[in-house]
PDB file of C-alpha atoms in Angstrom:
ATOM      1  CA  UNK A   1      -4.151 -57.314 -20.422  1.00  0.00           C
ATOM      2  CA  UNK A   2      -6.675 -55.359 -22.197  1.00  0.00           C
ATOM      3  CA  UNK A   3      -7.882 -53.989 -18.990  1.00  0.00           C
ATOM      4  CA  UNK A   4      -4.092 -53.283 -18.123  1.00  0.00           C
ATOM      5  CA  UNK A   5      -3.648 -51.372 -21.433  1.00  0.00           C
ATOM      6  CA  UNK A   6      -6.794 -49.294 -21.126  1.00  0.00           C
ATOM      7  CA  UNK A   7      -5.741 -48.050 -17.532  1.00  0.00           C
ATOM      8  CA  UNK A   8      -2.248 -47.207 -18.845  1.00  0.00           C
ATOM      9  CA  UNK A   9      -3.633 -45.289 -21.615  1.00  0.00           C
ATOM     10  CA  UNK A  10      -6.016 -43.540 -19.472  1.00  0.00           C
ATOM     11  CA  UNK A  11      -3.430 -42.518 -17.184  1.00  0.00           C
ATOM     12  CA  UNK A  12      -1.238 -41.315 -20.285  1.00  0.00           C
ATOM     13  CA  UNK A  13      -4.416 -39.293 -21.430  1.00  0.00           C
ATOM     14  CA  UNK A  14      -3.992 -37.044 -18.492  1.00  0.00           C
ATOM     15  CA  UNK A  15      -0.458 -35.759 -19.063  1.00  0.00           C
ATOM     16  CA  UNK A  16      -1.121 -33.309 -21.894  1.00  0.00           C
ATOM     17  CA  UNK A  17      -3.635 -31.249 -19.668  1.00  0.00           C
ATOM     18  CA  UNK A  18      -1.324 -31.507 -16.751  1.00  0.00           C
ATOM     19  CA  UNK A  19       1.631 -30.222 -18.848  1.00  0.00           C
ATOM     20  CA  UNK A  20      -0.162 -27.365 -20.229  1.00  0.00           C
ATOM     21  CA  UNK A  21      -1.570 -26.296 -16.856  1.00  0.00           C
ATOM     22  CA  UNK A  22       2.069 -26.370 -15.737  1.00  0.00           C
ATOM     23  CA  UNK A  23       3.324 -24.178 -18.627  1.00  0.00           C
ATOM     24  CA  UNK A  24       0.335 -21.603 -18.120  1.00  0.00           C
ATOM     25  CA  UNK A  25       1.302 -21.354 -14.293  1.00  0.00           C
ATOM     26  CA  UNK A  26       4.945 -20.826 -15.325  1.00  0.00           C
ATOM     27  CA  UNK A  27       4.069 -18.239 -17.718  1.00  0.00           C
ATOM     28  CA  UNK A  28       1.905 -16.296 -15.105  1.00  0.00           C
ATOM     29  CA  UNK A  29       4.733 -16.621 -12.504  1.00  0.00           C
ATOM     30  CA  UNK A  30       7.070 -15.312 -15.254  1.00  0.00           C
ATOM     31  CA  UNK A  31       5.012 -12.444 -15.969  1.00  0.00           C
ATOM     32  CA  UNK A  32       4.615 -11.610 -12.346  1.00  0.00           C
ATOM     33  CA  UNK A  33       8.370 -11.611 -11.902  1.00  0.00           C
ATOM     34  CA  UNK A  34       8.999  -9.273 -14.777  1.00  0.00           C
ATOM     35  CA  UNK A  35      10.431 -11.922 -17.048  1.00  0.00           C
ATOM     36  CA  UNK A  36       9.635 -13.387 -20.447  1.00  0.00           C
ATOM     37  CA  UNK A  37       6.805 -16.035 -20.629  1.00  0.00           C
ATOM     38  CA  UNK A  38       9.451 -18.666 -21.696  1.00  0.00           C
ATOM     39  CA  UNK A  39      12.016 -17.642 -19.167  1.00  0.00           C
ATOM     40  CA  UNK A  40      10.780 -20.437 -16.590  1.00  0.00           C
ATOM     41  CA  UNK A  41      10.612 -23.377 -19.115  1.00  0.00           C
ATOM     42  CA  UNK A  42      13.806 -24.972 -17.749  1.00  0.00           C
ATOM     43  CA  UNK A  43      12.788 -24.575 -14.214  1.00  0.00           C
ATOM     44  CA  UNK A  44       9.081 -26.080 -15.069  1.00  0.00           C
ATOM     45  CA  UNK A  45      10.315 -29.012 -16.790  1.00  0.00           C
ATOM     46  CA  UNK A  46      12.615 -30.278 -13.956  1.00  0.00           C
ATOM     47  CA  UNK A  47      11.029 -32.851 -11.633  1.00  0.00           C
ATOM     48  CA  UNK A  48      10.106 -31.145  -8.276  1.00  0.00           C
ATOM     49  CA  UNK A  49       8.344 -32.384  -5.182  1.00  0.00           C
ATOM     50  CA  UNK A  50       5.745 -30.319  -3.299  1.00  0.00           C
ATOM     51  CA  UNK A  51       6.963 -28.733  -0.030  1.00  0.00           C
ATOM     52  CA  UNK A  52       5.430 -29.891   3.246  1.00  0.00           C
ATOM     53  CA  UNK A  53       3.412 -27.686   5.126  1.00  0.00           C
ATOM     54  CA  UNK A  54       4.419 -26.509   8.684  1.00  0.00           C
ATOM     55  CA  UNK A  55       1.556 -28.399  10.267  1.00  0.00           C
ATOM     56  CA  UNK A  56       0.320 -26.140  13.089  1.00  0.00           C
ATOM     57  CA  UNK A  57       0.422 -22.438  12.249  1.00  0.00           C
ATOM     58  CA  UNK A  58       1.040 -20.116  15.298  1.00  0.00           C
ATOM     59  CA  UNK A  59      -1.245 -17.398  14.103  1.00  0.00           C
ATOM     60  CA  UNK A  60      -1.336 -15.685  17.463  1.00  0.00           C
ATOM     61  CA  UNK A  61      -3.803 -12.959  18.441  1.00  0.00           C
ATOM     62  CA  UNK A  62      -6.212 -12.169  15.657  1.00  0.00           C
ATOM     63  CA  UNK A  63      -6.568  -8.422  16.456  1.00  0.00           C
ATOM     64  CA  UNK A  64      -2.506  -7.980  16.295  1.00  0.00           C
ATOM     65  CA  UNK A  65      -2.200  -9.848  12.999  1.00  0.00           C
ATOM     66  CA  UNK A  66      -5.261  -8.109  11.419  1.00  0.00           C
ATOM     67  CA  UNK A  67      -3.462  -4.862  11.766  1.00  0.00           C
ATOM     68  CA  UNK A  68      -0.913  -5.948   9.255  1.00  0.00           C
ATOM     69  CA  UNK A  69      -3.463  -6.259   6.451  1.00  0.00           C
ATOM     70  CA  UNK A  70      -3.377  -3.226   3.930  1.00  0.00           C
ATOM     71  CA  UNK A  71      -7.267  -2.912   3.606  1.00  0.00           C
ATOM     72  CA  UNK A  72      -7.552  -2.648   7.578  1.00  0.00           C
ATOM     73  CA  UNK A  73      -4.686  -0.140   7.947  1.00  0.00           C
ATOM     74  CA  UNK A  74      -6.104   1.988   5.137  1.00  0.00           C
ATOM     75  CA  UNK A  75      -9.454   2.125   6.600  1.00  0.00           C
ATOM     76  CA  UNK A  76      -8.065   2.895   9.917  1.00  0.00           C
ATOM     77  CA  UNK A  77      -6.048   5.955   8.571  1.00  0.00           C
ATOM     78  CA  UNK A  78      -9.387   7.018   6.736  1.00  0.00           C
ATOM     79  CA  UNK A  79     -11.056   7.080   9.913  1.00  0.00           C
ATOM     80  CA  UNK A  80      -8.571   9.027  11.724  1.00  0.00           C
ATOM     81  CA  UNK A  81      -8.523  11.719   8.873  1.00  0.00           C
ATOM     82  CA  UNK A  82     -12.272  11.976   9.043  1.00  0.00           C
ATOM     83  CA  UNK A  83     -12.230  12.367  12.775  1.00  0.00           C
ATOM     84  CA  UNK A  84      -9.632  14.978  12.495  1.00  0.00           C
ATOM     85  CA  UNK A  85     -11.818  16.985  10.119  1.00  0.00           C
ATOM     86  CA  UNK A  86     -14.436  17.374  12.669  1.00  0.00           C
ATOM     87  CA  UNK A  87     -11.855  19.048  15.074  1.00  0.00           C
ATOM     88  CA  UNK A  88     -10.941  21.399  12.221  1.00  0.00           C
ATOM     89  CA  UNK A  89     -14.722  22.163  11.355  1.00  0.00           C
ATOM     90  CA  UNK A  90     -15.337  22.791  15.272  1.00  0.00           C
ATOM     91  CA  UNK A  91     -12.180  24.973  15.387  1.00  0.00           C
ATOM     92  CA  UNK A  92     -13.690  27.276  12.850  1.00  0.00           C
ATOM     93  CA  UNK A  93     -16.414  28.603  15.221  1.00  0.00           C
ATOM     94  CA  UNK A  94     -13.920  30.054  17.438  1.00  0.00           C
ATOM     95  CA  UNK A  95     -12.313  33.604  17.000  1.00  0.00           C
ATOM     96  CA  UNK A  96      -8.769  33.757  15.927  1.00  0.00           C
ATOM     97  CA  UNK A  97      -6.003  36.112  16.439  1.00  0.00           C
ATOM     98  CA  UNK A  98      -4.361  37.249  12.955  1.00  0.00           C
ATOM     99  CA  UNK A  99      -1.250  39.197  12.801  1.00  0.00           C
ATOM    100  CA  UNK A 100      -0.757  41.296   9.681  1.00  0.00           C
ATOM    101  CA  UNK A 101       2.818  42.511   8.934  1.00  0.00           C
ATOM    102  CA  UNK A 102       4.065  44.957   6.359  1.00  0.00           C
ATOM    103  CA  UNK A 103       7.597  46.132   5.451  1.00  0.00           C
ATOM    104  CA  UNK A 104       8.749  48.750   3.256  1.00  0.00           C
ATOM    105  CA  UNK A 105      10.454  51.992   2.753  1.00  0.00           C
ATOM    106  CA  UNK A 106       8.980  55.599   3.506  1.00  0.00           C
ATOM    107  CA  UNK A 107      10.654  59.062   3.275  1.00  0.00           C
ATOM    108  CA  UNK A 108       9.915  62.532   2.339  1.00  0.00           C
ATOM    109  CA  UNK A 109      12.678  62.811  -0.198  1.00  0.00           C
ATOM    110  CA  UNK A 110      13.158  60.262  -2.948  1.00  0.00           C
ATOM    111  CA  UNK A 111      16.830  60.256  -2.245  1.00  0.00           C
ATOM    112  CA  UNK A 112      16.416  58.701   1.388  1.00  0.00           C
ATOM    113  CA  UNK A 113      14.637  55.691  -0.145  1.00  0.00           C
ATOM    114  CA  UNK A 114      16.736  52.578   0.514  1.00  0.00           C
ATOM    115  CA  UNK A 115      18.554  53.929   3.359  1.00  0.00           C
ATOM    116  CA  UNK A 116      18.113  52.505   6.758  1.00  0.00           C
ATOM    117  CA  UNK A 117      16.477  55.465   8.204  1.00  0.00           C
ATOM    118  CA  UNK A 118      13.770  55.185   5.489  1.00  0.00           C
ATOM    119  CA  UNK A 119      12.834  51.491   6.398  1.00  0.00           C
ATOM    120  CA  UNK A 120       9.455  50.953   7.930  1.00  0.00           C
ATOM    121  CA  UNK A 121       7.700  47.719   9.505  1.00  0.00           C
ATOM    122  CA  UNK A 122       4.584  47.435  11.127  1.00  0.00           C
ATOM    123  CA  UNK A 123       2.740  44.472  12.798  1.00  0.00           C
ATOM    124  CA  UNK A 124      -1.018  44.835  13.344  1.00  0.00           C
ATOM    125  CA  UNK A 125      -2.917  42.261  15.279  1.00  0.00           C
ATOM    126  CA  UNK A 126      -6.773  41.815  14.800  1.00  0.00           C
ATOM    127  CA  UNK A 127      -9.233  39.421  15.848  1.00  0.00           C
ATOM    128  CA  UNK A 128     -11.097  37.457  13.136  1.00  0.00           C
ATOM    129  CA  UNK A 129     -14.389  36.207  14.342  1.00  0.00           C
ATOM    130  CA  UNK A 130     -16.938  34.382  11.915  1.00  0.00           C
ATOM    131  CA  UNK A 131     -20.074  35.892  13.323  1.00  0.00           C
ATOM    132  CA  UNK A 132     -22.118  36.017  10.124  1.00  0.00           C
ATOM    133  CA  UNK A 133     -20.989  32.603   8.753  1.00  0.00           C
ATOM    134  CA  UNK A 134     -22.831  30.398  11.363  1.00  0.00           C
ATOM    135  CA  UNK A 135     -24.967  28.517   8.745  1.00  0.00           C
ATOM    136  CA  UNK A 136     -21.917  27.648   6.635  1.00  0.00           C
ATOM    137  CA  UNK A 137     -19.791  26.576   9.612  1.00  0.00           C
ATOM    138  CA  UNK A 138     -22.742  24.434  11.057  1.00  0.00           C
ATOM    139  CA  UNK A 139     -22.923  22.758   7.593  1.00  0.00           C
ATOM    140  CA  UNK A 140     -19.247  22.028   7.499  1.00  0.00           C
ATOM    141  CA  UNK A 141     -19.517  20.490  10.930  1.00  0.00           C
ATOM    142  CA  UNK A 142     -22.436  18.355  10.072  1.00  0.00           C
ATOM    143  CA  UNK A 143     -20.595  17.178   6.926  1.00  0.00           C
ATOM    144  CA  UNK A 144     -17.401  16.313   8.759  1.00  0.00           C
ATOM    145  CA  UNK A 145     -19.433  14.448  11.078  1.00  0.00           C
ATOM    146  CA  UNK A 146     -21.206  12.484   8.784  1.00  0.00           C
ATOM    147  CA  UNK A 147     -18.004  11.636   6.976  1.00  0.00           C
ATOM    148  CA  UNK A 148     -16.548  10.403  10.190  1.00  0.00           C
ATOM    149  CA  UNK A 149     -19.597   8.267  10.624  1.00  0.00           C
ATOM    150  CA  UNK A 150     -19.425   6.924   7.260  1.00  0.00           C
ATOM    151  CA  UNK A 151     -15.626   6.110   7.830  1.00  0.00           C
ATOM    152  CA  UNK A 152     -16.354   4.475  10.964  1.00  0.00           C
ATOM    153  CA  UNK A 153     -18.864   2.243   9.382  1.00  0.00           C
ATOM    154  CA  UNK A 154     -16.459   1.343   6.470  1.00  0.00           C
ATOM    155  CA  UNK A 155     -13.654   0.757   8.971  1.00  0.00           C
ATOM    156  CA  UNK A 156     -16.013  -1.661  11.108  1.00  0.00           C
ATOM    157  CA  UNK A 157     -17.156  -3.439   7.938  1.00  0.00           C
ATOM    158  CA  UNK A 158     -13.409  -3.668   6.641  1.00  0.00           C
ATOM    159  CA  UNK A 159     -12.483  -5.361  10.358  1.00  0.00           C
ATOM    160  CA  UNK A 160     -15.480  -7.757  10.178  1.00  0.00           C
ATOM    161  CA  UNK A 161     -14.674  -8.683   6.547  1.00  0.00           C
ATOM    162  CA  UNK A 162     -10.857  -9.413   7.736  1.00  0.00           C
ATOM    163  CA  UNK A 163     -12.037 -11.502  10.699  1.00  0.00           C
ATOM    164  CA  UNK A 164     -14.162 -13.500   8.325  1.00  0.00           C
ATOM    165  CA  UNK A 165     -11.391 -14.146   5.874  1.00  0.00           C
ATOM    166  CA  UNK A 166      -9.253 -15.221   8.582  1.00  0.00           C
ATOM    167  CA  UNK A 167     -11.466 -17.390  10.219  1.00  0.00           C
ATOM    168  CA  UNK A 168     -12.416 -18.898   6.958  1.00  0.00           C
ATOM    169  CA  UNK A 169      -8.737 -19.510   6.021  1.00  0.00           C
ATOM    170  CA  UNK A 170      -8.010 -21.080   9.457  1.00  0.00           C
ATOM    171  CA  UNK A 171     -10.883 -23.404   9.082  1.00  0.00           C
ATOM    172  CA  UNK A 172      -9.971 -24.435   5.627  1.00  0.00           C
ATOM    173  CA  UNK A 173      -6.408 -25.077   6.544  1.00  0.00           C
ATOM    174  CA  UNK A 174      -7.224 -26.861   9.572  1.00  0.00           C
ATOM    175  CA  UNK A 175      -9.868 -29.170   8.064  1.00  0.00           C
ATOM    176  CA  UNK A 176      -7.460 -29.921   5.007  1.00  0.00           C
ATOM    177  CA  UNK A 177      -4.733 -30.850   7.392  1.00  0.00           C
ATOM    178  CA  UNK A 178      -6.970 -33.678   8.797  1.00  0.00           C
ATOM    179  CA  UNK A 179      -8.046 -34.538   5.287  1.00  0.00           C
ATOM    180  CA  UNK A 180      -4.212 -34.771   4.082  1.00  0.00           C
ATOM    181  CA  UNK A 181      -3.377 -37.050   7.087  1.00  0.00           C
ATOM    182  CA  UNK A 182      -6.188 -39.571   6.469  1.00  0.00           C
ATOM    183  CA  UNK A 183      -5.356 -39.661   2.678  1.00  0.00           C
ATOM    184  CA  UNK A 184      -1.672 -40.204   3.547  1.00  0.00           C
ATOM    185  CA  UNK A 185      -2.615 -43.287   5.518  1.00  0.00           C
ATOM    186  CA  UNK A 186      -4.908 -44.455   2.810  1.00  0.00           C
ATOM    187  CA  UNK A 187      -2.139 -44.073   0.412  1.00  0.00           C
ATOM    188  CA  UNK A 188       0.340 -46.220   2.533  1.00  0.00           C
ATOM    189  CA  UNK A 189      -2.230 -48.797   3.119  1.00  0.00           C
ATOM    190  CA  UNK A 190      -2.938 -48.959  -0.702  1.00  0.00           C
ATOM    191  CA  UNK A 191       0.774 -49.420  -1.434  1.00  0.00           C
ATOM    192  CA  UNK A 192       0.905 -52.262   1.012  1.00  0.00           C
ATOM    193  CA  UNK A 193      -2.226 -53.759  -0.621  1.00  0.00           C
ATOM    194  CA  UNK A 194      -0.903 -53.593  -4.120  1.00  0.00           C
ATOM    195  CA  UNK A 195       2.409 -55.192  -2.860  1.00  0.00           C
ATOM    196  CA  UNK A 196       0.531 -57.927  -1.085  1.00  0.00           C
ATOM    197  CA  UNK A 197      -1.442 -58.624  -4.416  1.00  0.00           C
ATOM    198  CA  UNK A 198       1.653 -58.849  -6.699  1.00  0.00           C
ATOM    199  CA  UNK A 199       3.326 -61.496  -4.294  1.00  0.00           C
ATOM    200  CA  UNK A 200       0.130 -63.440  -4.245  1.00  0.00           C
ATOM    201  CA  UNK A 201       0.047 -63.326  -8.151  1.00  0.00           C
ATOM    202  CA  UNK A 202       3.744 -64.397  -8.311  1.00  0.00           C
ATOM    203  CA  UNK A 203       2.822 -67.470  -6.093  1.00  0.00           C
ATOM    204  CA  UNK A 204      -0.159 -68.535  -8.061  1.00  0.00           C
ATOM    205  CA  UNK A 205      -2.606 -67.424  -5.370  1.00  0.00           C
ATOM    206  CA  UNK A 206      -4.394 -64.724  -7.122  1.00  0.00           C
ATOM    207  CA  UNK A 207      -5.272 -63.720 -10.625  1.00  0.00           C
ATOM    208  CA  UNK A 208      -3.876 -60.662 -12.400  1.00  0.00           C
ATOM    209  CA  UNK A 209      -7.332 -58.827 -12.191  1.00  0.00           C
ATOM    210  CA  UNK A 210      -6.620 -58.493  -8.694  1.00  0.00           C
ATOM    211  CA  UNK A 211      -3.298 -57.160  -9.067  1.00  0.00           C
ATOM    212  CA  UNK A 212      -4.549 -54.527 -11.524  1.00  0.00           C
ATOM    213  CA  UNK A 213      -7.405 -53.512  -9.143  1.00  0.00           C
ATOM    214  CA  UNK A 214      -4.962 -53.216  -6.397  1.00  0.00           C
ATOM    215  CA  UNK A 215      -2.600 -51.091  -8.359  1.00  0.00           C
ATOM    216  CA  UNK A 216      -5.648 -48.775  -9.657  1.00  0.00           C
ATOM    217  CA  UNK A 217      -6.325 -48.225  -6.143  1.00  0.00           C
ATOM    218  CA  UNK A 218      -2.973 -47.466  -4.995  1.00  0.00           C
ATOM    219  CA  UNK A 219      -2.476 -44.832  -7.892  1.00  0.00           C
ATOM    220  CA  UNK A 220      -5.943 -43.260  -7.130  1.00  0.00           C
ATOM    221  CA  UNK A 221      -5.016 -43.039  -3.490  1.00  0.00           C
ATOM    222  CA  UNK A 222      -1.654 -41.497  -4.434  1.00  0.00           C
ATOM    223  CA  UNK A 223      -3.489 -38.885  -6.669  1.00  0.00           C
ATOM    224  CA  UNK A 224      -5.928 -38.026  -4.016  1.00  0.00           C
ATOM    225  CA  UNK A 225      -3.093 -37.447  -1.561  1.00  0.00           C
ATOM    226  CA  UNK A 226      -1.203 -35.038  -4.001  1.00  0.00           C
ATOM    227  CA  UNK A 227      -4.402 -33.160  -4.657  1.00  0.00           C
ATOM    228  CA  UNK A 228      -4.966 -32.777  -1.013  1.00  0.00           C
ATOM    229  CA  UNK A 229      -1.320 -31.672  -0.407  1.00  0.00           C
ATOM    230  CA  UNK A 230      -1.818 -28.917  -3.242  1.00  0.00           C
ATOM    231  CA  UNK A 231      -5.079 -27.602  -1.499  1.00  0.00           C
ATOM    232  CA  UNK A 232      -3.196 -27.631   1.752  1.00  0.00           C
ATOM    233  CA  UNK A 233      -0.481 -25.335   0.359  1.00  0.00           C
ATOM    234  CA  UNK A 234      -2.865 -23.265  -1.247  1.00  0.00           C
ATOM    235  CA  UNK A 235      -5.008 -22.806   2.050  1.00  0.00           C
ATOM    236  CA  UNK A 236      -1.628 -22.099   3.800  1.00  0.00           C
ATOM    237  CA  UNK A 237      -0.932 -19.216   1.405  1.00  0.00           C
ATOM    238  CA  UNK A 238      -4.584 -17.919   1.676  1.00  0.00           C
ATOM    239  CA  UNK A 239      -4.118 -17.974   5.438  1.00  0.00           C
ATOM    240  CA  UNK A 240      -0.944 -16.068   5.146  1.00  0.00           C
ATOM    241  CA  UNK A 241      -2.677 -13.463   3.089  1.00  0.00           C
ATOM    242  CA  UNK A 242      -5.741 -13.279   5.254  1.00  0.00           C
ATOM    243  CA  UNK A 243      -3.756 -12.366   8.210  1.00  0.00           C
ATOM    244  CA  UNK A 244      -1.460 -10.023   6.701  1.00  0.00           C
ATOM    245  CA  UNK A 245       1.680 -12.474   6.960  1.00  0.00           C
ATOM    246  CA  UNK A 246       4.295 -11.680   9.709  1.00  0.00           C
ATOM    247  CA  UNK A 247       4.449 -14.713  11.939  1.00  0.00           C
ATOM    248  CA  UNK A 248       7.425 -16.979  12.502  1.00  0.00           C
ATOM    249  CA  UNK A 249       7.091 -20.697  12.206  1.00  0.00           C
TER     250      UNK A 249
END
């Protein structure tokens, strides 16, 4: 009886910390959704079961999915902009045809100003050639080329990091799926073992300590299964984030 009471009180002692964790998580969710921290109290107090994971996730081609990641797309656009700067810097070396236009009124008599016959227009084309700016133009071109190389390295690093994140998330989700399946089998076996121990005790073929130990193992197996299911769902969300989302189960 004392062992049963100790086990019961040990289990009850975990409840306050779990309730505090639930409330802290609900407050964070309320802030993220633009509500008051206490707006989700009614939702968190209701009993709920964890959703089941979809099992195998069709991630598809890594390269296609990684293009959805904001960091990869931003690095790609930065590389394109830096590459375009090289073209702009190189174009400055060539002569440019510039058209200068003027419009106004010109007349020998002030009374004729404003009339149609005093209106004058002129378009003067001339060639602008930066002959004496070669040093500055070469420096601009070298700077643009260096910026493009740096952008290419940043893009490569971003893609490699995205691939590492995706592969790590896939491995974590896959391995946790195996762990959950084994813990699910262990929890089912522990339930059967506890039921058998209870029947043996009721028939006088086992003592209560055997029943108590079987029930303790059953509860531990159920707790381990619930924790694995939580990790599985968290790994699924990390996988969705690492791949940029967008697949259909």
